[in-house]
Tab-separated table of C-alpha atoms in Angstrom:
chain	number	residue	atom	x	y	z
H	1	UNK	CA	111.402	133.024	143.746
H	2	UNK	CA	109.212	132.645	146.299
H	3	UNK	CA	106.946	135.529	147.995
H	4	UNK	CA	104.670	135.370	150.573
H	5	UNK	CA	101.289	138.002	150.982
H	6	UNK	CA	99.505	138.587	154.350
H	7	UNK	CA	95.715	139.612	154.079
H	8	UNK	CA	92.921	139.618	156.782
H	9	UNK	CA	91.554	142.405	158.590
H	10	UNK	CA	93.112	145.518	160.303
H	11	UNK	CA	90.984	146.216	162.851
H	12	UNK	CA	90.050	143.647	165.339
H	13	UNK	CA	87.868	144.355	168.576
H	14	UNK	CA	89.277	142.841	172.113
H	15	UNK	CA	88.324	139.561	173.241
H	16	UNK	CA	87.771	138.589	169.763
H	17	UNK	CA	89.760	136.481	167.657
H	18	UNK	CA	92.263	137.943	164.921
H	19	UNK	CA	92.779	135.648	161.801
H	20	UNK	CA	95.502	136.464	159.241
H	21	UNK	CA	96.222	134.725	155.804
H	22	UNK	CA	99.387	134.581	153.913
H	23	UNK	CA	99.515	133.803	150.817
H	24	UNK	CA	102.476	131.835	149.153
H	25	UNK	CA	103.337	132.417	145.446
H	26	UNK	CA	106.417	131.367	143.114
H	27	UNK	CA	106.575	127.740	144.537
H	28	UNK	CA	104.355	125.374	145.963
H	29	UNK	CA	103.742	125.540	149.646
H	30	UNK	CA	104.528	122.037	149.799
H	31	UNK	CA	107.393	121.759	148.210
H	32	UNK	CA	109.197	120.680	152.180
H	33	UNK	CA	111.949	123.234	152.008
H	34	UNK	CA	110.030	125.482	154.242
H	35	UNK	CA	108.871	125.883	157.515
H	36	UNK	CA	105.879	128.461	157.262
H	37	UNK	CA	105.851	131.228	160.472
H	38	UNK	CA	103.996	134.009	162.076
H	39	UNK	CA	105.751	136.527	163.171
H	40	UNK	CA	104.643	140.375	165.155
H	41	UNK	CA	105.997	143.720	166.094
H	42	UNK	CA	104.452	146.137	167.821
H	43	UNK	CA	104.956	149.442	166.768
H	44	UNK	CA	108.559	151.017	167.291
H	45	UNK	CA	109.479	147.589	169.123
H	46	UNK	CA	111.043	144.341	168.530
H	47	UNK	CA	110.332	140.940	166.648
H	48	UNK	CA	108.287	138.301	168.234
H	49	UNK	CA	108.030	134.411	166.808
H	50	UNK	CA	104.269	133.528	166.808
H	51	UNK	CA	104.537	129.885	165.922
H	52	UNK	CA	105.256	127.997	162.517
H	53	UNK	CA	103.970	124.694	160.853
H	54	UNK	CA	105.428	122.090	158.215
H	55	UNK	CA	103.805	120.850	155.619
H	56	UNK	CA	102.838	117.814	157.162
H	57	UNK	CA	100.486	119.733	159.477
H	58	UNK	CA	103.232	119.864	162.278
H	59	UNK	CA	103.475	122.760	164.579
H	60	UNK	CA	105.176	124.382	166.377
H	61	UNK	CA	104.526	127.407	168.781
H	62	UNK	CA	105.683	130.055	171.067
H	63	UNK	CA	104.793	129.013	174.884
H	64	UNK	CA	104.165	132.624	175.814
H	65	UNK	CA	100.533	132.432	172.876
H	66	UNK	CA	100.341	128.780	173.040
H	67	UNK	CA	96.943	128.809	174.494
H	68	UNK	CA	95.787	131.079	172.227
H	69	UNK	CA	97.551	130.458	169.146
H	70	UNK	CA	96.643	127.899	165.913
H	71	UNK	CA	98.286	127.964	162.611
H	72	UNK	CA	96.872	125.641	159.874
H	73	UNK	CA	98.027	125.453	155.852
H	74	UNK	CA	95.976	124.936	152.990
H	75	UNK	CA	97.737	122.919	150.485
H	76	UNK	CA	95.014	123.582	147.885
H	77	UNK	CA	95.334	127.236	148.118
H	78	UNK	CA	99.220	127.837	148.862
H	79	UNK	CA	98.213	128.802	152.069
H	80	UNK	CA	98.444	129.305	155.598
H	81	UNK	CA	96.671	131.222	158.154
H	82	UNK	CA	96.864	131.939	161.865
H	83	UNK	CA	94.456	132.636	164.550
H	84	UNK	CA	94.939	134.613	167.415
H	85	UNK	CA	92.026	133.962	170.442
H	86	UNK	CA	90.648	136.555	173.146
H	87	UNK	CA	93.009	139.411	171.662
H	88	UNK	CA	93.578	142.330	173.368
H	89	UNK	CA	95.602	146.045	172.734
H	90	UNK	CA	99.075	143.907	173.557
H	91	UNK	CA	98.702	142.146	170.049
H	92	UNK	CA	98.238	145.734	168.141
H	93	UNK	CA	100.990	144.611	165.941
H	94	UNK	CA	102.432	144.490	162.698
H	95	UNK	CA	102.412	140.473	161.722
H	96	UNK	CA	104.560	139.250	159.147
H	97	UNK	CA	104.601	135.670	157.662
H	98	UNK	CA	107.943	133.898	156.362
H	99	UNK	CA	109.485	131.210	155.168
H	100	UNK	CA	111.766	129.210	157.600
H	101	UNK	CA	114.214	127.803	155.031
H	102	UNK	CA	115.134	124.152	155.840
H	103	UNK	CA	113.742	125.125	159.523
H	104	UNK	CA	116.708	127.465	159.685
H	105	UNK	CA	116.963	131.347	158.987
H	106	UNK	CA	113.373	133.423	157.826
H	107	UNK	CA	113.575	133.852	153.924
H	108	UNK	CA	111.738	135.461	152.438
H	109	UNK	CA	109.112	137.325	154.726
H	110	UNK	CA	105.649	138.606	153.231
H	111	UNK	CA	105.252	142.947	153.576
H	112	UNK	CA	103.321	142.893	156.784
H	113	UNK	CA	100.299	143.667	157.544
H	114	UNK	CA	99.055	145.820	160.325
H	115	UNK	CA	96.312	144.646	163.054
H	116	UNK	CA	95.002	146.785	165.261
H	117	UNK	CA	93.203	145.473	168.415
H	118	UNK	CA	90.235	148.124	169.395
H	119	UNK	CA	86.391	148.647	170.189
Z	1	UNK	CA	114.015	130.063	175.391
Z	2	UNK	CA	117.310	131.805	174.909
Z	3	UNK	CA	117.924	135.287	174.967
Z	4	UNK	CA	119.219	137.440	172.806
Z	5	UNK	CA	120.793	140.337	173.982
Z	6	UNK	CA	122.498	143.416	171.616
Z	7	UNK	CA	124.685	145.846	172.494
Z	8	UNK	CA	124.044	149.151	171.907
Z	9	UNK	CA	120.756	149.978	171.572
Z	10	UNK	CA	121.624	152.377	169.641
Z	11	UNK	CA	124.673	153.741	167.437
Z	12	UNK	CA	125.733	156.561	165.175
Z	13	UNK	CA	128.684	155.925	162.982
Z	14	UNK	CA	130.228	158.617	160.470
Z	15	UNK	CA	129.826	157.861	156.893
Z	16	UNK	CA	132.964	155.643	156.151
Z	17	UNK	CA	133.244	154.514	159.275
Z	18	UNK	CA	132.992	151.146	161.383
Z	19	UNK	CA	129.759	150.219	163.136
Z	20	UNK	CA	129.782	147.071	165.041
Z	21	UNK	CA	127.223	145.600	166.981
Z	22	UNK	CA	127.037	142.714	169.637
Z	23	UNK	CA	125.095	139.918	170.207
Z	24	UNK	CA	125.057	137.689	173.493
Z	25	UNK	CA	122.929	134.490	173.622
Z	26	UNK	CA	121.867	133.186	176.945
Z	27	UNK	CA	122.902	129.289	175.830
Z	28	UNK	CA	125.341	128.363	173.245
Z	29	UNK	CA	123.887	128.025	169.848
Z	30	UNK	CA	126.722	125.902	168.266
Z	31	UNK	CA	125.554	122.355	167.312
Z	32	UNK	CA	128.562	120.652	167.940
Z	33	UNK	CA	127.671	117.737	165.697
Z	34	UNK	CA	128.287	119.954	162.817
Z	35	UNK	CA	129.935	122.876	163.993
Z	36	UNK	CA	127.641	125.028	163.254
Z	37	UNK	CA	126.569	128.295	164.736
Z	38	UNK	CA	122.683	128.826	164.365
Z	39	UNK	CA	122.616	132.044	164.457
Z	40	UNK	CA	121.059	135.097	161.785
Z	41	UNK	CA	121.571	138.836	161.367
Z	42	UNK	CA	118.762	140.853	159.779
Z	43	UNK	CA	118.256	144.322	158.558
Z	44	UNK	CA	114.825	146.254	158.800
Z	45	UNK	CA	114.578	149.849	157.330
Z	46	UNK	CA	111.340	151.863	158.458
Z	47	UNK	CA	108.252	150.566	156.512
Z	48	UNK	CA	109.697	147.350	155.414
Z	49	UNK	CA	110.013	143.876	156.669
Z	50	UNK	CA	113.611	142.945	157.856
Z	51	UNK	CA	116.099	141.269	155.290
Z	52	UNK	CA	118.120	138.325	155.994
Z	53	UNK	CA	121.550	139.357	155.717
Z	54	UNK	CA	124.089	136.738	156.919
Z	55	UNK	CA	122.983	133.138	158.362
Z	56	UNK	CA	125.323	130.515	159.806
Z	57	UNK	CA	126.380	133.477	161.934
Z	58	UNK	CA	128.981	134.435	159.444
Z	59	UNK	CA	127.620	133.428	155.811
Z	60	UNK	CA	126.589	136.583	154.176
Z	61	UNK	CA	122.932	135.907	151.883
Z	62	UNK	CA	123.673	136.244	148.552
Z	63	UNK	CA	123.714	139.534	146.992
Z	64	UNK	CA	124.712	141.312	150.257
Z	65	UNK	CA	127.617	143.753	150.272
Z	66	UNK	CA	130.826	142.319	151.838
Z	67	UNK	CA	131.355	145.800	153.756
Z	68	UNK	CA	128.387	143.422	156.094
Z	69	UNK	CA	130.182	140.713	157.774
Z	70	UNK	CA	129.358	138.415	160.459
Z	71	UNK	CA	131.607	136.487	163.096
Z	72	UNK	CA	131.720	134.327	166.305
Z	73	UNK	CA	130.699	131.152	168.347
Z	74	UNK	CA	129.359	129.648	171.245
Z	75	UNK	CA	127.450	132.675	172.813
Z	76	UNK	CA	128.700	135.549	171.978
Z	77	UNK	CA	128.591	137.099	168.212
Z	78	UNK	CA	129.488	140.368	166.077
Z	79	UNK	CA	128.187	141.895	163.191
Z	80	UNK	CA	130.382	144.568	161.382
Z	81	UNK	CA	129.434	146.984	158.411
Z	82	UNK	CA	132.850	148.095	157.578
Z	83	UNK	CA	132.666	151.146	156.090
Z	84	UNK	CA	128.870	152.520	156.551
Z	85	UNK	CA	127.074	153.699	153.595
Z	86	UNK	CA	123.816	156.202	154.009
Z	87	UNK	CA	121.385	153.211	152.845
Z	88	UNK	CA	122.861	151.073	155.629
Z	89	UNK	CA	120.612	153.419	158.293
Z	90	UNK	CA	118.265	150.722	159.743
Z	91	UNK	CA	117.617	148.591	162.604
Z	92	UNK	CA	119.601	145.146	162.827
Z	93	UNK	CA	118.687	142.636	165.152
Z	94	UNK	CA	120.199	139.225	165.284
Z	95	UNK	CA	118.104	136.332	165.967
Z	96	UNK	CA	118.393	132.162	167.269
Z	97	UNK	CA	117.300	129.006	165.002
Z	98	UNK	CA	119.028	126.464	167.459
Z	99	UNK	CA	115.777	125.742	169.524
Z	100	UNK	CA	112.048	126.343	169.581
Z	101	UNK	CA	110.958	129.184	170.461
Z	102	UNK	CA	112.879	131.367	167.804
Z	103	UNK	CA	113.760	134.601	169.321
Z	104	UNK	CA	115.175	137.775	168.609
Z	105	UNK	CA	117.692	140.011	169.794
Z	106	UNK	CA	115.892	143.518	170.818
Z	107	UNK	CA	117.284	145.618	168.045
Z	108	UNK	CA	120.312	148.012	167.189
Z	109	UNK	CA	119.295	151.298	165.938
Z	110	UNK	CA	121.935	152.337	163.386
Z	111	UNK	CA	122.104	156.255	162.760
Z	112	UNK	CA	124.161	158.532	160.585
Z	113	UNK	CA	126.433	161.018	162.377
């Protein structure tokens, strides 16, 4: 059974750049029946779909953090990580990682992690 | 993007009872080359990261009670809990796979009365 494990740090100063890791165990990350996401929510709000990338190296992202977004996997490591550029309190968030099975529904999802954005 | 928009924000259902919550999508997500509607409901409980319950808009994950159920097509969807139970008190939102950028609907609070 797959599971998936964010790390990286939880405090992250504005106009800096926030960089998560998630962690994929059970299966290999290459194993092409995923699609690997990013996914936030601020406190007491809703779910937000950072971007996601295939094995390949393909990704895909969400036009509102585009310019500020890059997610990259590390086959070696069962990997993937995100980066989030010139942050600011808007992305104080929880972030989540997940599997996009087949490019369809997110199963499973890692626990979260929480980032805060502050000097 | 298309929008995903629940109705109520917010409910409180008697132990036992129905709770049934609705979800509109700004563009049809039924691919008609398969008939499919691409469509998910989730559950989050405080603390935790949601859980996938039904996909295909009506296919219930495996593992979920059947007291969950989800149902219809085109744009406009409904997800039931037929008889709620006290561990069914969460947040269920219902989210898109039928086009980049996935989104979300906003969330249904689901209370105890």
């Amino acid at each position: 059974q797959v599971q998936l494990q964010e790390s990286g740090p939880g405090l992250v100063k504005p106009s800096q750049t926030l960089s998560l890791t998630c962690t994929v165990s059970g299966g290999s990350i290459s194993s092409g029946s995923y699609y690997w996401s990013w996914i936030r929510q601020p406190a007491g709000k809703g779910l937000e779909w950072i971007g996601r990338i295939y094995t390949s190296g393909s990704t895909n992202y969400n036009p509102s953090l585009k310019s500020r977004v890059t997610i990259s996997v590390d086959t070696s490591k069962n990997q993937f990580s995100m980066k989030l550029s010139s942050v600011t309190a808007a992305d104080t968030a929880v972030y989540y990682c997940a599997g996009e099975l087949r490019g369809q529904w997110f199963d499973p999802w890692g626990q979260g992690t929480l980032v805060t954005v502050s000097s | 993007d298309i929008v995903m928009t629940q109705s109520p924000d917010s409910l409180t259902v008697s132990l036992g009872e129905r709770a049934t919550i609705n979800c509109k999508s700004s563009q049809s997500v039924l691919y008609s080359s398969n008939n499919k509607n691409y469509l998910a409901w989730y559950q989050q409980k405080p603390g935790q990261p949601p859980k996938l319950l039904i996909y295909w808009a009506s296919t219930r994950e495996s593992g979920v009670p059947d007291r969950f159920s989800g149902s219809g097509s085109g744009t406009d969807f409904t997800f039931t809990i037929s008889s709620l139970q006290a561990e069914d008190v969460a947040v269920y939102y219902c989210q898109q796979y039928y086009n980049i950028p996935r989104t979300f609907g906003q969330g249904t609070k689901v209370e105890i009365k």
